[in-house]
Amino acid sequence: MFGDKKERLIKKLVSSGYIHSDGVVEAFRQIPRENFIPKEHKPFSYSDTPLRIGKEQTISAPHMVGMMLELLELGKGHKVLEVGAGSGYHAAMAAHIIGEEGHVYTIEYILELASKALANVESIGFNSRITVINADGSKGLPEYAPYDRIMVACGAPDVPQPLMDQLREGGILILPVGSGYYQKLIRVRKVGGKFIKEDHGGCAFVPMVGEYGI
């Protein structure tokens, strides 16, 4: 049903330079975005646009998902923390790339969305690869730290200290930083115990809530 639309989207994302690695391209091909979108928006599953998923939250536009996954430099067997599960799509994409030997822990502040994310993850048989947790993601998830990669799908006023503390040496953290709904996409690398920040341009995410949120 969505095959042709999906392939056109992938071709567009590749030609625009948003995605390029085999792992990310294959994740777009294999993970059904329509499974993570409310019924009324399913016809737009492969449009390059964010879509509402309820509770004033959105699923990110495919180009932003792709860009973040590429910047994370995910590898097989990585342990990944996600803050802001939303509908579970971003976690599923990451889980596909890191393979069965890896694991994604994704935290969602809103209980109803966490429940939906879990159901969506189960719908594609990824419940053994992804753990969905209803909690304050701004504080991270110290019980499973350190993480090889941390991705944040909500805008924070600054990089939360708990997330930096939970990043493994050599690890990468990516998140939107700024106030309101417009931020800069920041990649943080932990090298020699120090944190090196890179600015990857403007973006628009819903604000982070919780202790270290807005």
Short mmCIF file of C-alpha atoms in Angstrom, two decimals:
data_model
loop_
_atom_site.label_atom_id
_atom_site.label_comp_id
_atom_site.label_asym_id
_atom_site.label_seq_id
_atom_site.Cartn_x
_atom_site.Cartn_y
_atom_site.Cartn_z
CA MET A 1 0.00 0.00 0.00
CA PHE A 2 2.77 2.44 0.94
CA GLY A 3 5.63 0.83 -0.98
CA ASP A 4 5.95 3.35 -3.81
CA LYS A 5 5.53 6.35 -1.48
CA LYS A 6 8.17 4.95 0.87
CA GLU A 7 10.69 4.45 -1.95
CA ARG A 8 10.08 7.97 -3.27
CA LEU A 9 10.68 9.36 0.23
CA ILE A 10 13.90 7.37 0.63
CA LYS A 11 15.13 8.56 -2.77
CA LYS A 12 14.35 12.16 -1.80
CA LEU A 13 16.15 11.88 1.55
CA VAL A 14 19.23 10.34 -0.10
CA SER A 15 19.37 12.89 -2.92
CA SER A 16 18.95 15.74 -0.41
CA GLY A 17 21.86 14.41 1.66
CA TYR A 18 19.86 13.73 4.83
CA ILE A 19 20.63 10.01 4.80
CA HIS A 20 23.51 8.09 3.25
CA SER A 21 24.60 5.10 5.36
CA ASP A 22 23.35 1.63 4.52
CA GLY A 23 22.01 1.10 8.04
CA VAL A 24 19.84 4.22 8.07
CA VAL A 25 18.56 3.69 4.51
CA GLU A 26 17.64 0.09 5.30
CA ALA A 27 15.89 1.14 8.52
CA PHE A 28 13.69 3.52 6.51
CA ARG A 29 12.93 0.68 4.13
CA GLN A 30 12.15 -1.95 6.79
CA ILE A 31 10.38 -0.03 9.60
CA PRO A 32 6.73 0.73 8.73
CA ARG A 33 6.21 4.38 9.73
CA GLU A 34 2.46 3.92 9.25
CA ASN A 35 2.41 1.64 12.33
CA PHE A 36 3.46 4.60 14.49
CA ILE A 37 0.94 7.13 13.22
CA PRO A 38 -2.70 7.67 14.31
CA LYS A 39 -5.32 6.35 11.89
CA GLU A 40 -6.43 9.78 10.68
CA HIS A 41 -2.89 10.68 9.58
CA LYS A 42 -1.84 7.35 8.01
CA PRO A 43 -2.30 8.61 4.42
CA PHE A 44 0.58 11.03 5.15
CA SER A 45 2.91 8.36 6.57
CA TYR A 46 5.55 8.94 3.89
CA SER A 47 5.21 12.68 3.53
CA ASP A 48 8.30 14.47 4.79
CA THR A 49 6.47 16.30 7.54
CA PRO A 50 5.89 16.00 11.29
CA LEU A 51 2.47 14.63 12.28
CA ARG A 52 0.41 14.94 15.44
CA ILE A 53 0.25 11.82 17.62
CA GLY A 54 -1.92 13.22 20.43
CA LYS A 55 -1.31 15.03 23.73
CA GLU A 56 0.13 18.00 21.78
CA GLN A 57 3.08 15.85 20.66
CA THR A 58 4.35 14.98 17.20
CA ILE A 59 6.26 12.34 15.30
CA SER A 60 9.26 14.05 13.69
CA ALA A 61 9.52 14.60 9.96
CA PRO A 62 11.43 11.75 8.27
CA HIS A 63 14.31 14.02 7.21
CA MET A 64 14.92 15.01 10.85
CA VAL A 65 14.77 11.38 12.00
CA GLY A 66 17.26 10.47 9.30
CA MET A 67 19.57 13.36 10.09
CA MET A 68 19.66 12.51 13.80
CA LEU A 69 20.28 8.81 13.13
CA GLU A 70 23.19 9.64 10.81
CA LEU A 71 24.72 12.04 13.36
CA LEU A 72 24.49 9.36 16.06
CA GLU A 73 26.77 7.01 14.08
CA LEU A 74 24.95 3.97 15.45
CA GLY A 75 26.68 0.60 15.41
CA LYS A 76 25.73 -3.01 16.00
CA GLY A 77 25.39 -3.86 19.68
CA HIS A 78 25.09 -0.29 20.92
CA LYS A 79 23.11 0.50 24.06
CA VAL A 80 20.96 3.53 23.32
CA LEU A 81 18.94 5.85 25.53
CA GLU A 82 16.14 7.92 24.00
CA VAL A 83 14.39 10.78 25.76
CA GLY A 84 10.92 11.38 24.33
CA ALA A 85 9.55 8.11 22.96
CA GLY A 86 6.55 9.73 21.31
CA SER A 87 4.95 6.99 19.22
CA GLY A 88 8.07 4.79 19.31
CA TYR A 89 9.17 5.29 15.68
CA HIS A 90 12.59 6.82 16.32
CA ALA A 91 13.39 4.06 18.83
CA ALA A 92 12.35 1.40 16.32
CA MET A 93 14.57 2.91 13.64
CA ALA A 94 17.55 2.94 16.00
CA ALA A 95 16.80 -0.60 17.18
CA HIS A 96 16.84 -1.86 13.60
CA ILE A 97 20.26 -0.31 12.99
CA ILE A 98 21.93 -1.60 16.16
CA GLY A 99 20.55 -5.09 15.66
CA GLU A 100 19.36 -7.78 18.02
CA GLU A 101 22.57 -7.58 20.04
CA GLY A 102 21.87 -3.94 20.91
CA HIS A 103 19.08 -2.38 22.96
CA VAL A 104 17.12 0.87 23.09
CA TYR A 105 15.74 2.26 26.34
CA THR A 106 13.19 4.93 25.52
CA ILE A 107 11.56 7.21 28.11
CA GLU A 108 8.21 8.94 27.67
CA TYR A 109 6.87 11.46 30.19
CA ILE A 110 3.21 11.09 29.13
CA LEU A 111 1.75 7.76 30.26
CA GLU A 112 -0.79 7.48 27.44
CA LEU A 113 1.90 7.97 24.81
CA ALA A 114 4.22 5.51 26.54
CA SER A 115 1.46 2.89 26.38
CA LYS A 116 0.86 3.59 22.69
CA ALA A 117 4.58 3.48 21.95
CA LEU A 118 4.84 0.07 23.59
CA ALA A 119 1.91 -1.23 21.53
CA ASN A 120 3.48 0.15 18.34
CA VAL A 121 6.82 -1.45 19.13
CA GLU A 122 5.08 -4.76 19.78
CA SER A 123 3.23 -4.47 16.46
CA ILE A 124 6.53 -4.88 14.59
CA GLY A 125 7.94 -7.52 16.94
CA PHE A 126 10.59 -5.27 18.51
CA ASN A 127 9.49 -5.57 22.15
CA SER A 128 12.64 -7.61 22.94
CA ARG A 129 14.88 -4.88 21.46
CA ILE A 130 13.17 -1.83 22.99
CA THR A 131 12.22 -1.04 26.59
CA VAL A 132 9.59 1.71 26.94
CA ILE A 133 9.56 3.51 30.29
CA ASN A 134 7.12 6.13 31.62
CA ALA A 135 9.32 8.55 33.57
CA ASP A 136 11.05 11.94 33.59
CA GLY A 137 13.49 11.52 30.72
CA SER A 138 15.34 14.75 31.51
CA LYS A 139 17.00 12.83 34.36
CA GLY A 140 18.03 10.00 32.08
CA LEU A 141 17.95 6.38 33.20
CA PRO A 142 20.93 5.81 35.51
CA GLU A 143 20.13 2.17 36.28
CA TYR A 144 21.21 1.08 32.78
CA ALA A 145 24.01 3.63 32.24
CA PRO A 146 26.44 4.21 30.69
CA TYR A 147 25.03 4.47 27.16
CA ASP A 148 26.90 4.35 23.87
CA ARG A 149 24.43 6.79 22.35
CA ILE A 150 21.77 9.14 23.71
CA MET A 151 19.15 10.81 21.51
CA VAL A 152 16.68 13.43 22.68
CA ALA A 153 13.49 14.19 20.75
CA CYS A 154 12.43 17.30 22.68
CA GLY A 155 13.95 20.75 23.10
CA ALA A 156 15.95 21.43 26.26
CA PRO A 157 17.18 24.82 27.53
CA ASP A 158 20.65 23.29 27.85
CA VAL A 159 22.23 19.85 27.79
CA PRO A 160 20.94 18.14 30.96
CA GLN A 161 23.84 17.20 33.23
CA PRO A 162 22.40 13.74 34.03
CA LEU A 163 22.50 12.83 30.34
CA MET A 164 26.15 13.84 30.04
CA ASP A 165 26.93 11.87 33.19
CA GLN A 166 25.30 8.76 31.70
CA LEU A 167 27.18 8.91 28.39
CA ARG A 168 29.97 6.38 27.90
CA GLU A 169 33.48 7.57 27.06
CA GLY A 170 33.59 7.89 23.28
CA GLY A 171 29.82 8.15 23.16
CA ILE A 172 27.57 10.56 21.28
CA LEU A 173 24.60 12.56 22.57
CA ILE A 174 22.33 14.48 20.21
CA LEU A 175 19.57 16.87 21.22
CA PRO A 176 17.77 20.11 20.33
CA VAL A 177 18.91 22.99 22.57
CA GLY A 178 16.98 26.23 22.92
CA SER A 179 13.89 27.82 24.40
CA GLY A 180 10.36 27.48 23.04
CA TYR A 181 9.70 25.42 19.92
CA TYR A 182 12.81 26.42 17.93
CA GLN A 183 16.24 25.10 18.79
CA LYS A 184 19.68 24.22 17.48
CA LEU A 185 20.51 20.57 16.91
CA ILE A 186 23.60 19.90 19.04
CA ARG A 187 25.84 16.84 18.90
CA VAL A 188 27.97 16.16 21.96
CA ARG A 189 30.93 13.78 21.92
CA LYS A 190 32.58 12.57 25.10
CA VAL A 191 36.33 12.46 24.48
CA GLY A 192 38.86 12.03 27.28
CA GLY A 193 36.23 12.87 29.84
CA LYS A 194 35.46 16.17 28.11
CA PHE A 195 32.36 17.11 26.14
CA ILE A 196 32.82 18.50 22.64
CA LYS A 197 29.74 20.24 21.22
CA GLU A 198 28.89 20.75 17.55
CA ASP A 199 26.07 22.86 16.12
CA HIS A 200 24.17 21.15 13.28
CA GLY A 201 21.66 23.85 12.49
CA GLY A 202 18.15 24.89 13.38
CA CYS A 203 15.30 22.55 14.23
CA ALA A 204 11.86 22.61 15.83
CA PHE A 205 10.84 20.17 18.57
CA VAL A 206 8.25 20.20 21.33
CA PRO A 207 9.75 21.43 24.63
CA MET A 208 11.25 18.98 27.12
CA VAL A 209 9.29 18.62 30.36
CA GLY A 210 10.58 17.41 33.69
CA GLU A 211 13.22 18.51 36.18
CA TYR A 212 15.74 19.63 33.54
CA GLY A 213 13.17 20.72 30.97
CA ILE A 214 11.63 24.04 30.11
#
